[in-house]
């Protein structure tokens, strides 16, 4: 997988995606999420792969183990670079996800969402009724994902150092919630700059709106890449 920032292609239509990608003259690492995949289906994946881009298919599967296993078997055939599930689905669900994926694809990496970076500690306590700290809850899910055979987690950069301590440096830490200094937070709550994310041990960063909504997406991408790679 490429080391460059993963651009979240949170667009509503294929036409918008293609117009956006056409601005760039280098292969990118892009993230396709529910918004786009549910509109366009697998044909878009094929087209983006043909252009030489790496793909993180961010569908955050969360269902009973059998359903997730079978779904992963299907996703394996798409030959993307990275897929994910919600760790909250539990260890059996995660194990079955890996098994399903490996039925059809030996290479695609699979990671787990720990807690969404839009979730606050207050929501964790009040709404999810999880009484540990956010860091503890995230680290617990990270360990569970590792024991279940996953390659890493999606987490906030603010949790990356702790996860490295618990799960080792090669365990993937893919971190959204990244904002260059002096830009809008949007709905993200736990954020760092790209440089801080690197220092905290993130292995990959995911950046959406600071690039996709920028007046000059290519310049913003290069700025963020520079700050990330150091
Ligand atoms: O625009 P922005 O940089 O906030 O986009 C972040 C992307 O990462 C979005 O596509 C969002 O769905 C995704 N994401 C997240 N937090 C997670 C997992 C995924 O923000 N924990």
Short mmCIF file of C-alpha atoms in Angstrom, two decimals, residues 7-10 20 117-118 177-180 183-189 206-215 217 220 224:
data_model
loop_
_atom_site.label_atom_id
_atom_site.label_comp_id
_atom_site.label_asym_id
_atom_site.label_seq_id
_atom_site.Cartn_x
_atom_site.Cartn_y
_atom_site.Cartn_z
CA UNK A 7 -8.01 10.92 0.18
CA UNK A 8 -11.61 10.35 1.30
CA UNK A 9 -13.64 10.59 -1.92
CA UNK A 10 -16.86 11.58 -0.19
CA UNK A 20 -11.66 15.32 -9.07
CA UNK A 117 -13.38 10.03 15.49
CA UNK A 118 -16.64 12.00 15.63
CA UNK A 177 -9.55 13.23 12.07
CA UNK A 178 -6.56 14.94 10.48
CA UNK A 179 -6.62 18.66 9.76
CA UNK A 180 -3.84 20.98 8.61
CA UNK A 183 -8.50 24.72 8.76
CA UNK A 184 -12.10 23.87 9.62
CA UNK A 185 -12.69 20.91 11.94
CA UNK A 186 -16.10 20.19 10.29
CA UNK A 187 -17.75 17.46 12.41
CA UNK A 188 -14.46 15.88 13.56
CA UNK A 189 -13.88 16.14 17.30
CA UNK A 206 -7.19 9.75 5.89
CA UNK A 207 -8.02 13.28 4.77
CA UNK A 208 -11.23 14.29 3.05
CA UNK A 209 -12.72 17.76 3.06
CA UNK A 210 -9.45 19.70 3.53
CA UNK A 211 -8.53 18.35 0.07
CA UNK A 212 -11.84 17.65 -1.69
CA UNK A 213 -13.46 20.96 -0.69
CA UNK A 214 -10.31 23.03 -1.16
CA UNK A 215 -10.17 25.76 -3.81
CA UNK A 217 -7.20 20.34 -4.19
CA UNK A 220 -3.73 21.14 -0.60
CA UNK A 224 -0.64 17.77 3.47
#
